Coordinates of C-alpha atoms in Angstrom, one line a residue:
M29 CA 140.3 93.6 77.6
G30 CA 139.7 96.0 74.5
Q31 CA 141.8 94.2 72.2
A32 CA 140.4 90.9 73.3
A33 CA 137.1 92.3 72.8
K34 CA 137.8 93.5 69.4
K35 CA 139.1 90.4 68.3
A36 CA 136.1 88.3 69.4
S37 CA 133.6 91.1 67.7
F38 CA 135.1 89.4 64.2
Q39 CA 134.5 86.2 65.0
L40 CA 130.8 87.2 66.2
A41 CA 130.2 89.3 63.4
T42 CA 130.3 86.0 61.0
A43 CA 128.7 83.8 63.9
P44 CA 125.6 81.9 62.6
T45 CA 122.4 82.9 64.1
A46 CA 121.9 79.2 65.3
Q47 CA 125.4 79.8 67.4
K48 CA 124.3 82.7 68.7
N49 CA 120.5 80.8 69.9
K50 CA 122.5 78.0 71.3
A51 CA 124.7 80.3 73.8
L52 CA 121.4 82.1 74.7
A53 CA 119.6 78.9 75.0
I54 CA 122.5 77.7 77.5
I55 CA 122.7 80.7 79.5
A56 CA 119.0 80.5 80.2
D57 CA 119.4 77.1 81.4
E58 CA 122.5 77.8 83.6
L59 CA 120.8 80.5 85.5
E60 CA 118.1 78.1 86.4
A61 CA 120.5 75.4 87.3
N62 CA 122.8 77.8 89.3
A63 CA 120.0 80.0 91.2
A64 CA 120.8 78.9 94.5
A65 CA 124.4 80.0 93.8
I66 CA 122.9 83.4 92.5
L67 CA 120.7 84.2 94.8
A68 CA 123.0 83.6 98.0
A69 CA 125.2 85.5 96.2
N70 CA 122.6 88.3 96.1
I71 CA 121.7 87.9 99.9
K72 CA 125.2 89.0 100.3
D73 CA 125.0 92.2 98.3
I74 CA 121.8 93.1 99.9
E75 CA 123.1 92.6 103.5
L76 CA 125.8 94.7 102.3
G77 CA 124.1 97.2 100.9
R78 CA 121.4 97.4 103.9
A79 CA 124.4 97.9 106.1
A80 CA 125.8 100.9 103.8
G81 CA 122.3 102.4 103.8
L82 CA 120.9 102.0 100.7
T83 CA 117.9 103.3 99.9
D84 CA 114.9 101.2 99.7
A85 CA 114.5 102.0 96.4
L86 CA 118.1 101.0 95.2
L87 CA 117.7 97.6 97.4
D88 CA 115.0 96.7 95.3
R89 CA 116.6 97.3 92.1
L90 CA 119.5 94.9 93.7
L91 CA 117.4 92.3 94.8
L92 CA 117.2 89.2 93.0
N93 CA 114.7 86.5 93.8
Q94 CA 113.4 83.2 92.6
Q95 CA 110.9 85.1 90.1
R96 CA 113.0 87.6 89.1
L97 CA 115.5 85.3 88.0
S98 CA 113.3 83.1 86.4
D99 CA 111.9 86.0 84.3
I100 CA 115.4 86.9 83.5
A101 CA 116.0 83.3 81.8
A102 CA 112.7 83.6 80.5
D103 CA 113.9 87.4 78.4
V104 CA 117.0 85.5 77.4
R105 CA 114.6 82.4 75.6
N106 CA 112.6 85.6 74.4
V107 CA 115.3 86.6 72.2
I108 CA 116.4 83.3 70.8
H109 CA 112.6 83.9 69.3
L110 CA 113.6 86.6 67.8
N111 CA 114.5 87.8 64.3
D112 CA 118.5 88.3 64.1
P113 CA 118.7 91.3 62.4
V114 CA 122.4 91.2 61.5
G115 CA 122.7 90.8 57.5
S116 CA 118.9 91.8 57.0
E117 CA 119.1 94.3 54.2
I118 CA 116.9 97.8 55.5
D119 CA 116.3 98.8 51.8
S120 CA 117.5 98.3 48.3
K121 CA 117.3 99.6 44.8
I122 CA 118.8 99.4 41.6
L123 CA 120.8 102.2 40.0
E124 CA 120.5 103.8 36.3
N125 CA 123.9 102.1 35.5
G126 CA 122.7 99.2 36.7
M127 CA 124.4 98.3 40.1
S128 CA 121.8 97.4 42.8
L129 CA 122.8 99.3 46.1
A130 CA 121.6 98.1 49.6
R131 CA 121.8 99.0 53.1
R132 CA 122.6 95.7 55.4
R133 CA 122.7 95.7 58.9
V134 CA 125.9 95.0 60.7
P135 CA 126.8 94.9 64.4
L136 CA 128.2 97.7 66.0
G137 CA 131.7 96.0 67.4
V138 CA 132.3 96.4 71.0
V139 CA 129.7 97.8 73.3
G140 CA 131.0 99.0 76.8
V141 CA 128.3 99.2 79.4
I142 CA 128.5 101.1 82.8
Y143 CA 125.4 100.8 84.9
E144 CA 124.9 100.5 89.1
A145 CA 122.5 98.4 91.0
R146 CA 120.7 96.3 88.7
P147 CA 122.0 92.8 88.6
N148 CA 119.6 91.9 85.9
V149 CA 121.4 94.0 83.4
T150 CA 124.3 91.6 83.2
I151 CA 122.3 89.5 81.6
D152 CA 120.5 91.6 79.8
I153 CA 122.9 93.2 77.7
A154 CA 125.1 90.1 76.9
A155 CA 122.0 88.2 75.5
L156 CA 121.2 91.3 73.1
C157 CA 124.9 92.1 72.7
L158 CA 125.6 87.9 71.7
K159 CA 122.1 87.9 69.4
T160 CA 123.4 91.3 67.4
G161 CA 127.0 89.9 67.1
N162 CA 128.6 92.1 69.3
A163 CA 131.6 92.0 72.0
S164 CA 130.5 93.6 75.4
I165 CA 132.5 95.2 78.2
L166 CA 130.3 95.5 81.3
R167 CA 131.3 97.2 84.8
G168 CA 128.5 97.0 87.4
G169 CA 128.8 98.8 90.6
K170 CA 130.5 97.6 93.7
E171 CA 126.9 96.9 95.3
T172 CA 126.4 94.3 93.1
F173 CA 129.7 92.5 92.9
F174 CA 128.7 89.0 94.4
S175 CA 125.6 89.0 92.2
N176 CA 127.3 90.0 89.3
M177 CA 130.4 87.5 89.9
E178 CA 127.8 84.4 89.4
L179 CA 126.2 85.8 86.7
V180 CA 129.0 86.0 84.7
K181 CA 130.4 82.5 85.4
V182 CA 127.0 81.5 83.9
I183 CA 127.8 83.7 80.8
Q184 CA 131.6 82.5 80.7
I185 CA 130.3 78.8 80.5
A186 CA 127.8 79.4 78.0
L187 CA 130.2 80.6 75.3
E188 CA 132.4 78.3 75.7
K189 CA 130.0 75.6 75.5
A190 CA 128.7 77.2 72.3
G191 CA 132.1 77.5 70.9
L192 CA 132.3 81.2 70.7
P193 CA 135.2 83.2 72.0
T194 CA 134.9 83.9 76.3
S195 CA 135.8 87.3 75.4
S196 CA 133.1 88.3 73.8
V197 CA 131.5 89.3 77.4
Q198 CA 133.7 90.4 79.6
Y199 CA 133.5 92.0 83.0
I200 CA 135.4 94.7 85.2
E201 CA 135.7 93.3 88.5
K202 CA 137.8 95.8 90.2
P203 CA 135.7 98.7 91.4
D204 CA 138.5 101.6 90.9
R205 CA 136.8 104.1 89.5
E206 CA 140.2 104.7 87.3
L207 CA 139.4 101.9 85.1
V208 CA 136.0 103.2 84.1
S209 CA 137.7 106.5 82.9
Q210 CA 140.4 103.8 81.1
L211 CA 137.3 102.4 79.2
L212 CA 136.0 105.7 78.1
K213 CA 139.1 106.7 76.5
L214 CA 139.3 103.4 74.4
D215 CA 138.2 104.3 71.3
D216 CA 140.6 102.1 69.5
Y217 CA 138.9 99.2 70.3
V218 CA 135.3 100.5 71.8
D219 CA 132.4 101.6 69.7
M220 CA 129.8 102.6 71.6
I221 CA 129.2 103.4 75.5
I222 CA 125.8 103.2 77.3
P223 CA 125.5 104.3 80.8
R224 CA 122.6 102.9 83.2
G225 CA 122.1 104.8 86.2
G226 CA 121.5 108.3 87.6
A227 CA 122.1 111.6 86.2
G228 CA 125.6 111.8 87.6
L229 CA 127.3 108.9 85.7
H230 CA 125.1 109.7 82.3
K231 CA 127.3 113.0 82.7
M232 CA 130.5 111.7 83.6
C233 CA 130.3 109.6 80.5
K234 CA 129.3 112.2 78.4
E235 CA 132.1 114.5 79.6
N236 CA 135.2 112.5 79.7
S237 CA 134.2 109.7 77.0
T238 CA 136.0 110.0 73.5
I239 CA 133.5 107.3 72.5
P240 CA 129.8 108.0 71.5
V241 CA 127.4 107.8 74.3
I242 CA 124.3 106.7 74.5
I243 CA 122.3 109.0 76.9
G244 CA 118.9 107.5 78.5
G245 CA 117.4 106.0 81.4
F246 CA 116.9 109.5 83.6
G247 CA 113.8 111.4 83.1
I248 CA 110.9 112.5 84.8
S249 CA 107.8 110.8 83.8
H250 CA 104.7 112.4 84.1
I251 CA 100.5 111.8 83.9
F252 CA 98.7 114.5 83.0
V253 CA 95.1 114.2 83.5
D254 CA 93.1 116.0 80.9
E255 CA 89.5 117.6 81.7
S256 CA 87.6 114.9 79.2
A257 CA 89.8 111.4 81.0
D258 CA 87.7 108.9 82.3
L259 CA 88.7 109.4 85.6
V260 CA 87.9 106.0 87.7
K261 CA 90.1 104.6 84.3
S262 CA 92.6 107.0 84.8
V263 CA 92.8 106.3 88.8
A264 CA 93.6 102.4 87.9
V265 CA 96.3 103.9 85.3
V266 CA 97.9 106.2 87.8
E267 CA 98.0 103.7 90.9
N268 CA 100.0 101.0 88.0
A269 CA 102.3 103.9 87.0
K270 CA 103.4 104.7 90.5
V271 CA 103.4 101.6 92.5
Q272 CA 103.5 98.6 90.4
R273 CA 107.2 99.3 90.1
P274 CA 108.3 102.4 91.8
S275 CA 112.2 101.8 91.7
A276 CA 111.7 101.4 87.8
C277 CA 112.8 104.7 85.7
N278 CA 109.3 104.7 84.1
S279 CA 107.4 104.8 87.0
L280 CA 105.8 107.9 87.5
D281 CA 107.1 111.2 89.2
T282 CA 104.6 113.4 88.6
L283 CA 101.1 113.9 88.0
L284 CA 99.5 116.9 86.3
V285 CA 95.9 117.2 86.6
H286 CA 93.3 120.0 84.9
E287 CA 91.6 122.0 87.4
K288 CA 88.1 121.0 86.1
V289 CA 88.5 117.3 87.4
A290 CA 90.5 118.0 90.2
K291 CA 88.0 118.0 92.8
E292 CA 86.5 114.7 91.8
F293 CA 89.5 113.0 90.9
L294 CA 92.5 113.7 93.4
P295 CA 90.2 112.6 96.4
M296 CA 89.8 109.3 94.2
L297 CA 93.1 108.6 93.8
V298 CA 94.1 109.3 97.3
A299 CA 91.4 107.1 98.5
K300 CA 93.2 104.3 96.4
I301 CA 97.0 105.0 97.2
N302 CA 96.8 106.7 100.4
Q303 CA 98.6 104.0 102.6
Q304 CA 101.4 103.6 100.2
V305 CA 102.3 106.8 98.6
T306 CA 103.8 110.5 100.0
F307 CA 102.6 113.3 98.4
V308 CA 104.7 116.5 97.1
L309 CA 102.1 118.8 96.7
D310 CA 102.3 122.1 94.4
K311 CA 100.4 124.8 96.1
S312 CA 97.6 124.8 93.1
A313 CA 96.9 121.2 94.5
K314 CA 97.0 121.5 98.5
S315 CA 93.1 122.6 98.6
F316 CA 92.1 119.5 96.8
I317 CA 94.3 116.4 98.6
N318 CA 93.7 115.5 102.6
A319 CA 96.4 112.7 102.9
D320 CA 98.4 110.8 105.7
N321 CA 101.3 111.9 104.5
Q322 CA 101.9 114.8 102.3
R323 CA 104.3 117.8 102.3
D324 CA 104.6 120.7 100.1
A325 CA 107.0 121.2 97.4
T326 CA 110.0 122.7 97.4
E327 CA 112.7 123.9 95.1
G328 CA 113.9 121.1 92.8
D329 CA 111.1 118.4 93.7
F330 CA 109.5 118.5 89.9
D331 CA 113.2 117.6 89.0
T332 CA 113.5 114.7 90.8
E333 CA 113.2 111.0 90.0
W334 CA 111.5 109.5 92.9
L335 CA 112.4 105.9 92.3
G336 CA 110.2 104.9 95.1
Y337 CA 106.6 105.9 96.8
T338 CA 106.7 109.4 96.5
L339 CA 104.6 111.1 93.9
G340 CA 104.4 115.3 93.1
I341 CA 101.0 116.7 92.2
K342 CA 100.3 119.9 90.0
V343 CA 97.0 121.5 89.0
V344 CA 96.8 123.2 85.9
K345 CA 94.3 125.2 83.8
T346 CA 94.9 123.9 80.7
I347 CA 96.8 121.1 78.5
D348 CA 99.2 123.8 77.3
E349 CA 100.4 124.6 80.7
A350 CA 100.8 120.9 81.6
I351 CA 103.1 120.8 78.2
D352 CA 105.0 123.5 79.7
H353 CA 105.6 122.1 83.1
M354 CA 107.0 119.2 81.4
Q355 CA 109.2 120.9 78.7
V356 CA 110.8 123.0 81.7
H357 CA 111.0 119.5 83.9
N358 CA 112.9 117.1 82.0
A359 CA 109.8 115.1 80.2
S360 CA 112.0 112.7 77.9
H361 CA 111.6 109.4 79.2
S362 CA 107.8 108.4 79.3
D363 CA 104.9 110.4 79.4
A364 CA 101.4 109.6 79.1
I365 CA 98.1 111.7 79.2
M366 CA 94.4 110.5 80.0
T367 CA 91.9 112.2 77.7
E368 CA 88.8 111.4 75.6
S369 CA 89.9 114.0 73.2
L370 CA 91.4 113.1 70.2
R371 CA 92.6 116.7 69.6
N372 CA 94.5 116.8 73.0
A373 CA 96.0 112.8 72.7
E374 CA 97.3 114.3 69.5
L375 CA 98.9 117.6 70.7
F376 CA 100.1 115.7 73.5
I377 CA 102.0 113.5 71.4
N378 CA 103.4 115.9 69.4
S379 CA 104.5 118.1 71.8
A380 CA 106.1 115.6 74.5
G381 CA 109.8 115.4 74.0
S382 CA 109.5 112.0 75.8
A383 CA 111.0 108.9 74.3
A384 CA 108.2 107.4 74.7
V385 CA 104.3 108.9 74.8
Y386 CA 101.4 107.1 75.8
V387 CA 97.5 107.7 75.4
N388 CA 95.3 106.1 78.2
A389 CA 98.0 103.9 79.3
S390 CA 100.5 103.3 82.3
T391 CA 103.8 104.7 81.6
R392 CA 105.5 101.4 82.8
F393 CA 105.3 100.0 79.7
T394 CA 108.6 101.5 78.6
D395 CA 111.1 98.3 78.4
G396 CA 111.8 95.7 75.6
A397 CA 110.4 92.7 77.4
Q398 CA 106.8 95.0 77.1
F399 CA 107.5 96.0 73.5
G400 CA 108.4 93.1 72.3
L401 CA 112.0 93.7 71.9
G402 CA 112.9 91.0 74.6
A403 CA 115.6 92.0 76.8
E404 CA 116.7 95.9 76.7
V405 CA 120.4 97.2 76.7
A406 CA 119.0 100.8 77.4
V407 CA 116.2 103.3 77.5
S408 CA 117.7 105.8 75.1
T409 CA 116.4 109.7 75.5
Q410 CA 118.7 111.3 73.2
K411 CA 117.2 111.5 69.6
L412 CA 120.4 110.1 67.4
H413 CA 120.6 106.5 66.4
A414 CA 117.9 105.5 69.0
R415 CA 115.2 106.3 71.1
G416 CA 112.9 104.4 73.8
P417 CA 113.8 101.0 74.4
M418 CA 117.3 99.6 73.3
G419 CA 116.5 96.3 71.5
L420 CA 117.9 94.1 68.7
E421 CA 118.3 96.9 65.8
E422 CA 119.3 99.3 68.0
L423 CA 122.7 97.6 68.5
T424 CA 123.2 97.2 64.7
S425 CA 124.6 100.0 62.3
Y426 CA 124.4 99.3 58.4
K427 CA 127.0 99.3 55.6
W428 CA 126.0 100.2 52.2
V429 CA 126.7 97.1 49.7
G430 CA 126.9 97.8 45.9
K431 CA 126.8 94.9 43.6
A432 CA 127.6 95.1 39.9
D433 CA 128.9 93.4 36.7
Y434 CA 132.3 94.6 36.4
L435 CA 131.3 98.1 36.3
V436 CA 133.6 101.4 36.4
R437 CA 132.9 104.8 36.9
K438 CA 132.3 107.1 34.3

């Protein structure tokens, strides 16, 4: 598979944009044409997942329905309309010796992606890798087996119809973990590994791969409600960040509230989301909340990515205390401040170690479609190469191109 992917990557690197866009258009069309088969396969995965005791959050990640499938097809079509970064120049200059020197975007080559219970990732990765001229080797979780088999059929049909090698997108069908270990050692053929899943998956890839690994997707998302915030508007933002899609990696995990507004703000919030959410309370927040479902926070709760209808709450004395809490509790993904203070907004932006920081906006915007990047292949929380949603440009590298008139070095 590695050899076939590397060979395909050479052809993809020189494929014209029109040909790559044709493949994407066919993928979108085939998704809609084969919706019944895809959704029937997904039902099998859901039933097996429920029998295996998967949580509601995981089942929601696994679920495909007509609307979600339509949204996936729409994301693929959006990628068609985005500029192809391959071949574009990042910058250029003329040296004193007359040489024209530029940096030109090129594909990475072969991307290996290991992911868990999100079948939409299969299409997202295929679409972005094709647009950027990268071959890909995919390995989804066993809980998405039947869904992914149907989705891979769609991709293979599209590649063949567009005249591109079917080995441009390959899928490891067997759930054998040993095959994942082998993929992580294929540095002769694979140029980057992207894990999409929990902290355990990222740790395993980082510790075992001989290929560069993009770390991302995991991180505790926080919102800090400053003493100057518009409290009514802040309630709406917190509600959106928590319950709009709680299984997403950028949904809200921990709410930090300034002590000067806690007495007014927290009862307003509880009244809004009391029927949906379980509140996990630091001792500083207990006196402000009387909810149907609440419990005291225990060790590790503020380091937990809930991925469901659970919300940790802590009351803080200052913005500095809020920032200190975030720095201790893995604020590396998406974090927000509700404030009317320009000073506090800038302090929060500059101090938060997150890949995406928001002022008076929900954390739920951290994904490629919302940023105008099309689908995203991952949300990187590391500090090298790419941060935040990884769209088209983040799936490219660059090469130096020097042009001259038979120039020799003196």
